[in-house]
Coordinates of C-alpha atoms in Angstrom, one line a residue:
M848 CA 93.5 181.5 34.7
N849 CA 94.5 184.4 35.4
R850 CA 96.4 186.9 32.7
R851 CA 99.6 186.6 34.3
L852 CA 99.7 183.1 34.1
Q853 CA 98.7 183.0 30.5
E854 CA 101.2 185.3 29.7
R855 CA 104.2 183.7 31.7
Y856 CA 103.4 179.8 30.9
P857 CA 101.4 180.1 27.3
F858 CA 100.9 176.5 27.9
A859 CA 99.9 176.2 31.7
W860 CA 96.5 175.1 30.0
F861 CA 98.4 171.4 30.1
V862 CA 98.9 171.6 33.6
V863 CA 95.9 172.9 34.9
A864 CA 93.4 170.5 32.9
F865 CA 95.6 167.9 34.2
T866 CA 95.1 169.1 37.6
A867 CA 91.4 169.2 37.1
V868 CA 90.8 165.9 36.2
V869 CA 92.7 164.5 38.5
F870 CA 91.0 166.2 41.5
A871 CA 87.8 166.9 40.3
G872 CA 84.9 165.8 42.7
L873 CA 87.8 164.3 45.4
P874 CA 88.9 165.3 48.6
A875 CA 92.0 167.5 48.9
P876 CA 94.7 165.0 49.3
A877 CA 97.6 164.9 51.1
Q878 CA 100.9 166.3 50.1
P879 CA 102.5 164.0 48.7
S880 CA 99.6 161.4 48.7
G881 CA 101.1 158.5 50.4
G882 CA 100.5 156.1 47.2
P883 CA 100.0 153.8 45.9
Y884 CA 102.8 154.3 43.7
G885 CA 104.8 151.8 41.0
P886 CA 103.1 149.1 39.5
I887 CA 99.7 147.8 40.4
Q888 CA 98.6 144.2 39.7
Q889 CA 95.8 144.5 37.2
N890 CA 93.6 142.0 35.1
Y891 CA 94.0 143.2 31.8
E892 CA 91.1 143.3 29.6
I893 CA 91.8 142.5 25.7
P894 CA 91.8 145.9 24.2
A895 CA 88.2 146.6 22.4
N896 CA 89.5 149.2 20.1
A897 CA 92.4 147.0 18.8
N898 CA 92.5 146.2 14.6
H899 CA 94.5 143.0 15.4
V900 CA 95.3 141.2 18.3
Y901 CA 98.4 139.1 18.0
Y902 CA 98.9 136.3 21.1
V903 CA 102.7 135.5 22.2
A904 CA 104.0 133.1 24.9
P905 CA 107.2 132.4 25.9
D906 CA 107.0 128.8 24.0
G907 CA 105.2 130.3 21.3
R908 CA 106.0 129.2 17.7
D909 CA 107.4 131.3 14.9
D910 CA 104.9 129.7 12.5
A911 CA 101.9 129.9 14.1
A912 CA 99.3 133.3 13.4
G913 CA 98.9 134.3 16.8
T914 CA 95.5 135.2 16.1
S915 CA 93.9 132.9 19.0
L916 CA 95.1 132.0 22.6
E917 CA 95.2 128.3 22.0
Q918 CA 98.1 129.1 19.2
P919 CA 100.4 131.8 20.0
T920 CA 103.3 133.3 18.2
T921 CA 106.8 134.6 19.3
L922 CA 107.2 138.1 20.5
E923 CA 109.4 138.2 17.7
T924 CA 107.2 137.5 15.3
A925 CA 104.1 139.5 16.4
I926 CA 106.6 142.8 16.7
A927 CA 107.4 142.5 13.0
K928 CA 103.6 142.0 11.7
V929 CA 101.6 144.8 13.8
V930 CA 100.8 147.8 12.3
T931 CA 99.2 151.1 14.3
G932 CA 96.2 150.1 16.2
D933 CA 97.0 146.3 17.1
A934 CA 97.6 145.1 20.2
I935 CA 100.3 142.2 21.7
I936 CA 99.0 140.4 24.2
L937 CA 101.6 138.5 26.4
R938 CA 101.3 135.0 28.0
G939 CA 103.2 135.0 31.5
G940 CA 106.9 133.6 31.9
V941 CA 110.0 134.6 31.1
Y942 CA 110.8 136.1 27.7
R943 CA 114.8 135.8 26.9
T944 CA 114.8 138.2 23.8
G945 CA 115.9 141.8 22.8
A946 CA 116.7 143.9 19.8
L947 CA 113.0 144.2 19.0
R948 CA 112.4 146.8 16.5
F949 CA 109.4 148.2 15.5
N950 CA 108.1 151.5 14.0
Q951 CA 104.1 151.7 14.7
G952 CA 101.7 153.1 17.2
I953 CA 101.0 149.4 19.0
T954 CA 99.9 148.5 22.3
M955 CA 101.4 145.7 24.4
Q956 CA 100.4 144.4 27.8
P957 CA 99.8 141.2 29.4
Y958 CA 96.9 138.5 29.2
A959 CA 94.7 138.8 32.1
G960 CA 97.0 139.0 35.3
E961 CA 99.5 137.1 34.1
R962 CA 103.1 138.6 34.4
P963 CA 105.5 138.8 31.3
V964 CA 108.9 139.2 32.0
L965 CA 111.3 140.1 29.1
K966 CA 115.0 139.5 30.4
G967 CA 118.3 140.5 28.4
T968 CA 120.2 137.9 30.0
R969 CA 120.9 134.1 28.8
V970 CA 121.6 131.3 31.2
A971 CA 125.2 130.3 31.6
T972 CA 125.6 126.5 31.9
E973 CA 129.4 125.3 30.4
W974 CA 131.8 126.2 33.3
R975 CA 135.5 125.3 33.6
A976 CA 136.5 124.9 37.5
L977 CA 140.2 126.5 37.4
R978 CA 142.4 127.4 40.5
N979 CA 141.8 129.5 43.6
N980 CA 138.1 129.2 43.2
V981 CA 137.4 130.7 39.8
W982 CA 135.2 129.4 37.3
R983 CA 135.3 130.4 33.7
T984 CA 132.7 130.2 30.5
S985 CA 133.2 131.0 27.0
W986 CA 130.7 133.9 26.1
K987 CA 129.8 135.3 22.5
T988 CA 127.6 138.2 23.3
L989 CA 129.6 140.7 25.0
F990 CA 129.2 144.7 25.1
P991 CA 132.4 146.6 25.9
A992 CA 132.4 150.1 25.9
A993 CA 134.0 153.1 27.3
P994 CA 133.3 156.7 28.8
L995 CA 131.9 159.4 26.8
G996 CA 134.3 161.8 25.8
W997 CA 133.6 164.5 28.5
W998 CA 134.2 161.9 31.4
Q999 CA 137.6 163.3 32.9
R1000 CA 140.1 160.5 33.4
D1001 CA 142.6 162.7 34.9
R1002 CA 140.2 163.6 37.8
E1003 CA 138.0 160.5 37.7
G1004 CA 140.2 157.6 37.1
M1005 CA 141.5 156.8 40.2
L1006 CA 138.1 156.5 41.7
T1007 CA 136.0 154.7 38.6
P1008 CA 138.0 151.8 36.9
L1009 CA 137.5 151.8 32.8
H1010 CA 136.1 148.3 33.3
R1011 CA 133.1 149.8 35.3
F1012 CA 131.8 151.6 32.1
N1013 CA 131.5 148.1 30.3
N1014 CA 127.4 147.5 29.8
D1015 CA 127.7 143.8 30.6
M1016 CA 126.2 142.2 33.5
V1017 CA 126.2 139.0 35.5
F1018 CA 123.7 137.6 37.6
V1019 CA 123.9 134.6 40.2
D1020 CA 120.6 133.5 41.8
G1021 CA 119.1 137.0 40.8
E1022 CA 122.0 138.7 42.4
M1023 CA 123.9 141.4 40.2
L1024 CA 127.9 141.0 40.6
R1025 CA 130.2 143.8 40.5
S1026 CA 132.7 143.8 37.7
A1027 CA 136.6 143.2 38.7
G1028 CA 139.6 144.3 36.7
W1029 CA 141.5 140.8 36.6
E1030 CA 140.9 137.1 37.7
G1031 CA 143.1 138.2 41.0
E1032 CA 140.4 140.2 42.3
L1033 CA 137.5 138.3 42.3
D1034 CA 135.2 136.9 45.0
N1035 CA 131.8 135.4 45.5
R1036 CA 130.1 138.7 44.4
S1037 CA 132.2 139.8 41.2
Y1038 CA 133.1 138.9 37.8
Y1039 CA 135.9 139.1 35.3
I1040 CA 135.2 139.7 31.5
D1041 CA 138.6 139.1 29.2
Y1042 CA 137.0 140.5 26.0
D1043 CA 140.1 139.7 24.0
K1044 CA 139.2 135.6 24.3
G1045 CA 135.9 136.0 25.0
Y1046 CA 135.5 134.4 28.6
V1047 CA 133.7 135.5 31.9
Y1048 CA 135.1 134.3 35.0
I1049 CA 133.3 134.1 38.1
G1050 CA 134.2 133.5 41.9
V1051 CA 131.5 131.4 43.3
D1052 CA 131.0 127.7 42.4
P1053 CA 128.0 127.8 39.5
A1054 CA 127.1 124.4 40.5
N1055 CA 123.1 124.4 41.2
R1056 CA 122.8 128.0 40.5
L1057 CA 121.6 130.0 38.1
V1058 CA 124.2 132.1 36.5
E1059 CA 122.6 134.5 34.0
I1060 CA 125.0 136.8 31.6
T1061 CA 123.8 139.9 29.4
A1062 CA 122.9 138.7 25.8
F1063 CA 121.0 141.8 23.9
D1064 CA 121.9 145.2 24.2
G1065 CA 118.3 146.8 24.5
A1066 CA 114.7 145.2 24.4
L1067 CA 112.6 147.5 22.4
I1068 CA 113.3 150.1 20.0
R1069 CA 110.9 152.3 18.8
M1070 CA 112.5 153.4 15.5
T1071 CA 111.7 156.7 13.0
T1072 CA 113.3 154.8 10.1
P1073 CA 111.6 152.1 7.9
V1074 CA 111.7 148.5 9.5
H1075 CA 109.6 145.1 8.8
G1076 CA 108.7 147.0 5.3
K1077 CA 106.8 149.9 7.1
T1078 CA 107.6 153.8 7.8
S1079 CA 106.8 155.4 11.1
D1080 CA 103.4 156.7 12.1
R1081 CA 104.9 159.0 14.5
K1082 CA 102.7 157.6 17.0
G1083 CA 104.0 156.1 20.5
P1084 CA 103.6 152.9 21.7
V1085 CA 101.2 152.3 24.8
I1086 CA 103.2 149.6 27.3
R1087 CA 101.3 148.1 30.3
G1088 CA 102.2 145.5 33.2
I1089 CA 105.5 144.4 31.7
T1090 CA 109.1 143.9 33.3
F1091 CA 111.9 144.8 31.7
T1092 CA 115.2 143.3 33.6
Q1093 CA 118.9 142.4 33.1
Y1094 CA 119.7 144.4 29.5
A1095 CA 122.8 145.8 28.8
R1096 CA 123.0 149.3 28.4
L1097 CA 118.6 149.9 28.5
A1098 CA 115.4 148.5 28.0
L1099 CA 113.8 150.8 25.9
E1100 CA 114.5 153.6 23.8
I1101 CA 112.0 156.0 21.7
E1102 CA 114.2 157.3 18.7
G1103 CA 113.7 160.8 17.3
K1104 CA 115.2 162.2 13.9
R1105 CA 118.6 160.0 14.5
S1106 CA 120.1 156.5 16.0
F1107 CA 122.3 156.4 18.6
G1108 CA 124.9 153.6 19.4
P1109 CA 126.5 152.5 22.7
N1110 CA 129.3 154.7 22.3
D1111 CA 127.4 157.8 21.1
E1112 CA 126.7 160.9 23.5
P1113 CA 122.6 160.3 23.2
T1114 CA 121.1 163.8 24.2
D1115 CA 122.3 165.8 21.4
E1116 CA 118.7 166.1 19.7
P1117 CA 118.3 168.8 19.4
L1118 CA 122.1 169.9 18.5
G1119 CA 122.0 173.5 20.0
P1120 CA 119.2 175.7 20.9
A1121 CA 115.9 175.2 18.9
D1122 CA 112.6 176.0 18.5
P1123 CA 110.2 173.2 20.2
A1124 CA 108.3 173.3 17.2
T1125 CA 111.4 171.7 15.5
Y1126 CA 111.9 168.9 17.4
G1127 CA 110.3 166.2 19.8
K1128 CA 107.3 165.4 17.1
E1129 CA 109.1 162.2 15.4
V1130 CA 107.0 160.1 18.1
T1131 CA 104.3 161.3 20.4
G1132 CA 102.6 160.0 22.8
T1133 CA 104.0 156.9 23.9
T1134 CA 102.6 155.7 27.2
L1135 CA 104.0 153.7 29.8
E1136 CA 101.7 151.9 33.0
N1137 CA 102.3 149.7 35.6
V1138 CA 105.9 148.8 34.4
T1139 CA 108.8 147.7 35.6
I1140 CA 112.7 148.5 34.5
S1141 CA 114.9 147.4 36.7
F1142 CA 118.9 146.1 36.3
C1143 CA 119.9 147.9 33.3
S1144 CA 123.6 148.8 32.9
R1145 CA 123.2 152.3 32.1
V1146 CA 119.7 153.7 31.8
A1147 CA 116.0 152.0 31.6
G1148 CA 115.3 154.0 28.7
Y1149 CA 115.7 156.6 26.5
F1150 CA 112.8 158.4 25.9
R1151 CA 112.1 161.5 23.0
G1152 CA 109.4 162.5 21.5
D1153 CA 106.1 165.1 22.9
G1154 CA 103.2 163.9 25.2
L1155 CA 104.9 161.2 27.1
T1156 CA 103.1 159.9 29.9
V1157 CA 104.9 157.7 32.6
R1158 CA 102.3 156.5 35.3
Q1159 CA 102.4 153.8 37.9
T1160 CA 106.1 152.5 36.9
L1161 CA 109.0 151.1 38.7
F1162 CA 112.7 152.0 37.6
S1163 CA 115.2 150.6 39.8
D1164 CA 118.7 149.6 39.9
T1165 CA 120.1 151.3 37.0
S1166 CA 123.6 153.1 36.6
T1167 CA 124.3 156.6 35.1
E1168 CA 120.0 157.4 34.7
G1169 CA 117.2 155.5 35.1
L1170 CA 114.2 157.3 33.3
Y1171 CA 116.0 159.8 30.4
V1172 CA 113.5 162.4 29.0
I1173 CA 115.3 164.2 25.9
G1174 CA 114.2 167.0 23.9
S1175 CA 110.3 166.4 24.9
S1176 CA 107.2 168.6 25.6
D1177 CA 104.1 168.2 27.5
V1178 CA 105.3 165.5 29.5
L1179 CA 103.9 163.8 32.5
L1180 CA 105.5 161.6 35.6
E1181 CA 103.1 160.3 38.0
R1182 CA 103.3 158.3 40.9
N1183 CA 106.1 156.2 39.8
I1184 CA 109.1 154.9 41.8
F1185 CA 112.6 155.6 41.1
R1186 CA 115.1 154.3 43.2
R1187 CA 118.9 153.0 43.8
N1188 CA 119.8 154.7 40.4
N1189 CA 124.0 154.3 40.0
V1190 CA 124.4 151.1 41.8
E1191 CA 128.0 150.6 40.1
N1192 CA 128.8 154.0 41.9
L1193 CA 130.3 155.8 38.7
T1194 CA 132.0 158.9 39.1
G1195 CA 132.0 161.9 37.3
Y1196 CA 129.2 161.0 35.6
Y1197 CA 126.5 163.1 36.8
P1198 CA 123.8 160.6 37.4
A1199 CA 120.3 161.0 37.9
A1200 CA 117.3 158.7 38.6
V1201 CA 115.2 160.9 36.2
K1202 CA 117.1 163.4 33.8
I1203 CA 115.0 165.7 32.3
F1204 CA 117.4 167.2 29.4
N1205 CA 118.2 169.3 26.3
Q1206 CA 114.9 171.9 26.1
S1207 CA 112.0 170.3 27.3
H1208 CA 109.2 172.4 27.9
R1209 CA 106.4 172.0 30.5
V1210 CA 107.3 168.7 31.9
V1211 CA 105.4 167.8 35.0
C1212 CA 106.6 165.6 37.9
R1213 CA 103.5 165.0 40.2
D1214 CA 103.3 162.6 43.5
N1215 CA 106.7 160.2 42.7
L1216 CA 108.5 158.4 45.1
V1217 CA 111.9 158.8 44.5
M1218 CA 114.3 157.5 47.1
D1219 CA 117.5 155.5 48.2
N1220 CA 119.8 157.2 45.3
P1221 CA 122.7 158.1 47.4
N1222 CA 125.1 157.9 45.0
S1223 CA 122.9 159.9 42.4
S1224 CA 120.5 163.0 42.0
G1225 CA 116.8 162.1 42.5
I1226 CA 114.8 164.1 39.3
W1227 CA 117.5 166.8 37.4
Y1228 CA 115.8 169.4 34.6
D1229 CA 119.2 169.7 33.1
V1230 CA 120.0 172.2 30.2
G1231 CA 117.4 174.8 28.5
N1232 CA 114.2 173.3 29.9
R1233 CA 111.1 175.2 30.2
D1234 CA 107.8 175.8 32.6
G1235 CA 108.6 172.7 34.7
V1236 CA 106.2 171.6 37.4
F1237 CA 107.6 169.8 40.5
V1238 CA 104.6 169.1 42.8
N1239 CA 103.6 166.9 45.9
N1240 CA 106.7 164.5 45.2
W1241 CA 108.4 162.2 48.0
V1242 CA 112.2 162.4 47.8
Q1243 CA 114.6 160.9 50.3
D1244 CA 118.0 159.6 50.7
C1245 CA 119.4 161.5 47.5
Q1246 CA 122.2 163.9 46.7
D1247 CA 120.4 166.9 44.8
G1248 CA 116.5 165.8 45.2
F1249 CA 115.1 168.3 42.9
F1250 CA 117.8 169.5 40.5
F1251 CA 116.8 172.7 38.4
E1252 CA 119.8 173.9 36.1
I1253 CA 120.7 176.1 33.4
S1254 CA 116.7 176.4 32.8
D1255 CA 114.1 178.9 33.3
G1256 CA 110.4 179.0 34.7
A1257 CA 109.6 175.9 37.1
V1258 CA 106.9 175.6 40.1
C1259 CA 108.1 173.2 42.9
A1260 CA 105.6 173.0 45.2
G1261 CA 104.4 170.5 47.9
N1262 CA 107.0 168.1 48.0
V1263 CA 108.7 166.4 51.2
F1264 CA 112.7 166.4 51.1
V1265 CA 114.1 163.9 53.6
N1266 CA 117.8 163.5 54.0
C1267 CA 119.0 165.0 51.0
D1268 CA 122.3 166.9 50.7
K1269 CA 120.7 169.5 49.0
G1270 CA 116.7 168.9 48.6
I1271 CA 116.3 171.8 46.5
R1272 CA 119.0 172.9 44.2
I1273 CA 118.6 175.5 41.6
L1274 CA 122.0 176.8 39.6
N1275 CA 122.5 178.9 37.1
S1276 CA 118.7 179.2 36.2
A1277 CA 115.7 181.7 36.5
N1278 CA 112.2 182.0 37.7
V1279 CA 112.0 179.2 39.6
R1280 CA 108.7 179.1 42.3
A1281 CA 109.3 177.1 45.6
W1282 CA 105.8 177.3 47.5
H1283 CA 105.2 175.0 50.6
N1284 CA 107.7 172.4 50.6
T1285 CA 108.8 170.7 53.2
L1286 CA 112.7 169.7 54.0
I1287 CA 113.9 167.5 56.7
D1288 CA 117.9 167.6 57.0
S1289 CA 117.6 168.9 53.7
V1290 CA 119.5 172.0 52.4
A1291 CA 117.7 174.3 49.9
S1292 CA 120.2 176.1 47.9
F1293 CA 119.9 178.7 45.1
E1294 CA 123.5 178.7 43.2
R1295 CA 125.0 180.7 40.1
D1296 CA 128.3 181.3 38.8
Q1297 CA 130.2 182.3 35.4
R1298 CA 129.2 179.4 33.5
S1299 CA 128.5 180.6 29.4
A1300 CA 128.4 179.2 26.1
S1301 CA 132.0 180.7 25.5
G1302 CA 134.4 178.0 26.4
D1303 CA 132.2 175.5 28.0
R1304 CA 133.5 172.1 28.0
F1305 CA 129.7 171.1 27.0
G1306 CA 129.8 173.7 24.0
W1307 CA 126.1 174.6 23.6
H1308 CA 124.7 173.4 26.7
P1309 CA 124.5 176.9 28.6
A1310 CA 123.2 178.7 25.6
T1311 CA 119.9 176.9 25.8
G1312 CA 119.6 178.6 29.2
P1313 CA 119.3 181.9 31.0
D1314 CA 122.6 183.8 30.4
V1315 CA 124.8 185.1 33.7
D1316 CA 123.0 188.2 34.0
R1317 CA 119.6 187.1 34.1
R1318 CA 119.9 184.2 36.4
E1319 CA 117.1 185.7 39.2
G1320 CA 113.6 185.8 39.3
H1321 CA 113.4 183.0 42.1
V1322 CA 110.4 182.8 44.8
F1323 CA 111.2 181.1 48.1
C1324 CA 108.0 180.9 50.2
G1325 CA 105.9 179.3 52.7
N1326 CA 108.4 176.7 53.0
L1327 CA 109.3 174.4 56.4
L1328 CA 112.8 173.8 56.6
V1329 CA 113.8 171.4 59.7
A1330 CA 117.1 170.0 61.1
S1331 CA 117.5 167.4 63.5
D1332 CA 119.7 166.8 66.2
R1333 CA 122.3 165.4 63.8
F1334 CA 122.3 168.0 61.4
S1335 CA 124.6 171.4 61.2
K1336 CA 124.4 172.8 57.8
P1337 CA 122.9 175.9 56.9
L1338 CA 119.2 175.2 55.9
L1339 CA 119.0 177.7 53.1
R1340 CA 121.7 178.8 50.8
F1341 CA 121.7 181.7 48.1
E1342 CA 125.5 181.8 46.6
Q1343 CA 127.1 182.7 43.7
S1344 CA 131.0 182.6 42.8
R1345 CA 133.6 185.3 43.4
A1346 CA 134.0 185.7 39.4
V1347 CA 131.0 187.1 38.8
S1348 CA 130.8 189.1 42.5
A1349 CA 131.4 192.4 40.8
K1350 CA 128.5 191.9 37.9
L1351 CA 126.0 190.4 39.6
T1352 CA 124.9 192.3 42.9
Q1353 CA 121.2 191.7 42.8
P1354 CA 119.8 188.9 45.0
Q1355 CA 118.7 185.8 42.9
V1356 CA 115.5 186.2 44.7
T1357 CA 112.5 188.3 44.0
Q1358 CA 110.5 187.6 47.2
L1359 CA 111.4 185.6 50.1
D1360 CA 109.2 185.3 53.2
G1361 CA 106.7 183.3 55.2
N1362 CA 109.2 180.6 55.6
V1363 CA 109.5 178.6 59.1
Y1364 CA 113.0 177.6 60.2
V1365 CA 113.1 174.9 63.0
R1366 CA 116.0 173.3 65.0
S1367 CA 115.4 170.6 67.3
D1368 CA 118.9 171.5 69.1
A1369 CA 119.1 175.1 70.6
A1370 CA 122.7 173.8 71.5
R1371 CA 124.3 173.3 68.2
P1372 CA 126.2 175.9 66.7
A1373 CA 125.2 176.3 63.3
P1374 CA 124.2 179.3 60.5
L1375 CA 120.7 179.4 59.7
L1376 CA 121.5 180.5 56.3
V1377 CA 123.9 181.6 53.7
W1378 CA 123.8 184.6 51.6
S1379 CA 125.2 186.4 48.5
P1380 CA 125.9 188.8 47.3
I1381 CA 127.1 191.2 50.0
P1382 CA 127.5 194.9 49.3
G1383 CA 131.3 195.5 49.1
N1384 CA 131.6 191.5 49.8
A1385 CA 133.1 189.2 47.1
G1386 CA 132.3 186.2 49.6
L1387 CA 129.4 184.7 51.4
A1388 CA 127.6 185.5 54.8
E1389 CA 127.0 183.0 57.2
L1390 CA 123.7 184.1 59.4
K1391 CA 122.5 182.5 62.2
T1392 CA 119.4 184.7 63.1
L1393 CA 116.7 186.1 61.0
A1394 CA 117.3 189.2 62.5
D1395 CA 121.0 189.4 61.4
F1396 CA 119.6 188.6 57.5
Q1397 CA 117.0 191.4 58.1
K1398 CA 119.4 194.0 58.7
L1399 CA 120.9 193.6 55.4
H1400 CA 117.6 193.1 53.4
P1401 CA 114.5 194.2 55.3
Q1402 CA 112.2 193.4 52.8
F1403 CA 112.9 189.6 52.8
E1404 CA 111.6 187.4 55.2
A1405 CA 109.7 189.6 57.1
H1406 CA 107.0 187.3 58.2
S1407 CA 109.1 184.3 58.8
K1408 CA 110.2 182.5 62.0
A1409 CA 112.8 180.6 63.5
L1410 CA 112.5 178.3 66.2
V1411 CA 113.6 175.5 68.1
S1412 CA 111.5 172.4 68.9
P1413 CA 112.0 168.2 69.1
L1414 CA 110.8 166.8 66.0
G1415 CA 108.3 164.7 68.1
A1416 CA 106.4 168.1 69.2
L1417 CA 106.4 169.2 65.7
F1418 CA 105.3 166.3 63.4
Q1419 CA 102.8 163.4 63.8
S1420 CA 105.5 160.9 63.7
P1421 CA 109.0 161.4 62.7
D1422 CA 109.9 158.0 63.4
L1423 CA 107.2 156.8 60.9
K1424 CA 108.3 159.8 58.4
R1425 CA 104.9 161.4 59.4
Y1426 CA 105.5 165.0 58.7
E1427 CA 102.1 166.6 59.0
L1428 CA 102.2 169.4 61.7
I1429 CA 100.6 169.1 65.0
R1430 CA 101.9 172.5 66.2
D1431 CA 100.4 175.6 65.0
L1432 CA 103.0 177.4 62.6
S1433 CA 100.9 179.8 61.2
L1434 CA 102.1 183.3 60.1
P1435 CA 100.2 186.4 60.0
N1436 CA 98.0 187.0 57.4
S1437 CA 100.5 189.7 56.0
A1438 CA 102.9 186.8 54.9
A1439 CA 102.9 186.1 51.3
P1440 CA 99.8 184.4 49.9
M1441 CA 100.0 181.4 47.9
P1442 CA 99.0 182.3 44.2
D1443 CA 95.7 180.9 42.6
E1444 CA 98.0 178.7 40.2
V1445 CA 100.2 177.0 42.8
R1446 CA 96.8 176.0 45.0
Q1447 CA 95.6 175.0 41.8
L1448 CA 98.4 172.4 41.2
L1449 CA 98.8 171.3 44.6
G1450 CA 95.2 170.6 44.8
W1451 CA 94.3 172.7 48.0
R1452 CA 90.9 174.3 48.7
K1453 CA 90.4 177.8 48.7
Q1454 CA 89.1 177.5 52.4
D1455 CA 92.3 175.5 53.5
T1456 CA 94.5 177.8 55.7
P1457 CA 97.9 177.1 54.3
Q1458 CA 100.6 176.2 57.1
P1459 CA 104.4 176.4 56.2
G1460 CA 105.8 173.2 54.4
A1461 CA 103.7 170.7 52.4
Y1462 CA 100.8 169.9 54.0
P1463 CA 97.4 172.2 54.3
A1464 CA 96.1 172.8 58.2
H1465 CA 92.7 171.1 57.4
L1466 CA 94.7 167.5 57.6
N1467 CA 96.2 168.3 61.1

């Protein structure tokens, strides 16, 4: 590793070490790899190094010791017994349970190839038929909630009704119903709850149907305070091969220094700018592998603590966020699937399938599949993050694919973005290096404005990132930006608000070269890129050609190309989303060379001749 990288990224050994281990002895991969993504069915061995092994089953007995396969205990009993180094082995089947609290570094996994499913619902069987195709049942475990204090009702109240913020869920034959405001709104795919009287109403005949209603706020809570007569050992759990589904609010929570209730702001840890040595240490080393988390009314889980690893896991059908990482360092997210977040279409809540929040350092997102999030951002590094790594991911059908806000330092390389409003979005941040990404009908956008810690409605948030006059230092090189015949937006944007036009006169970017811009329809009148600042002009300039841009800034895009080509003549198979190049788009040797550290992160060989975009030339 060169000296400049060591100085800029003092913990970059973490990233390079991961890369060396994964790619040692393997041929150079495509970017992204193409899978497998998400959970892989395994035949699990009993952990040989476990101090004690407890066997549990859906029909286990509370009074059973659980130390033999033939006499399993309940999951609740085992959770109360385990200490660090112990393992809980789950037999297959459905466990309707939740609020399981522990504070030890334990392992949880299936027995052999069986499939344990933890559900946060119970079955509703007692229904009374009312008029107009409405049925009602009495229900004791209800989870009323309200939007957090920063939600702006004056702006969003006409778009998102308040009952959508309650945490209850109702399922009929596995289909999640949508909340309604009163009985008269019901149809066969909705439900209404009268919280004062404790009634749940549905608009579909429950006869011969499986109707499930939430009964637990969450599944597992890894606490940092004493529980079951034990103090916390600061070690995170290892969870493999388990499905968590249908929980009100969330499935998993790893606590930090504090506990947060359903109406608390869960992200205020640390509270304000802080030294990373002072947080993220309460629970370290949490690991999820081959896990499925779905249908949680708010988030799949809140994860706090350094050394988190999430691999081959599916996060699906959540509301405000899927995976939420808070105040954590040295995190690896690899080959996961993040899909269908914000299924309730909440507005004004800034949803993201993955939220990396509040001064998290060195979070690596590598070779993940992020898709089908039309009402949500994809992976969002938000507020005070440092030295992020976002490589080889496939991001499709999201609002903002890779979103980096109020943060400093990231590598975004080798990713494919398809049909995102903004594939790459950098907002009020510094030192983001975007190399060799492929963007299909997706804008790359670098933005800055006057937002600062003074008078901000989120208080201390902007103070954790670069101040207004330091939002610069970006690199955008070797990228392939492609517009189909139905896409008319500018492909690249550098914009800033009028409020900072007099103060910020230098470009946000320090290196901009070696990019290729492709439109499939020459007749479509669309700008190529948008640029600010403009000398003597408080606004933006829309530029149709690279020549127009180079008149403003001849030091940029000197070796870039803009061309017209049908997608079928450019890519191996655009209909099958095969975006390996079949046309030579090589640039002059004087175009910006890829730094060695970026090449290492991508796993590209030195002999590979980089084409613009995410795929090295040897794969063509």
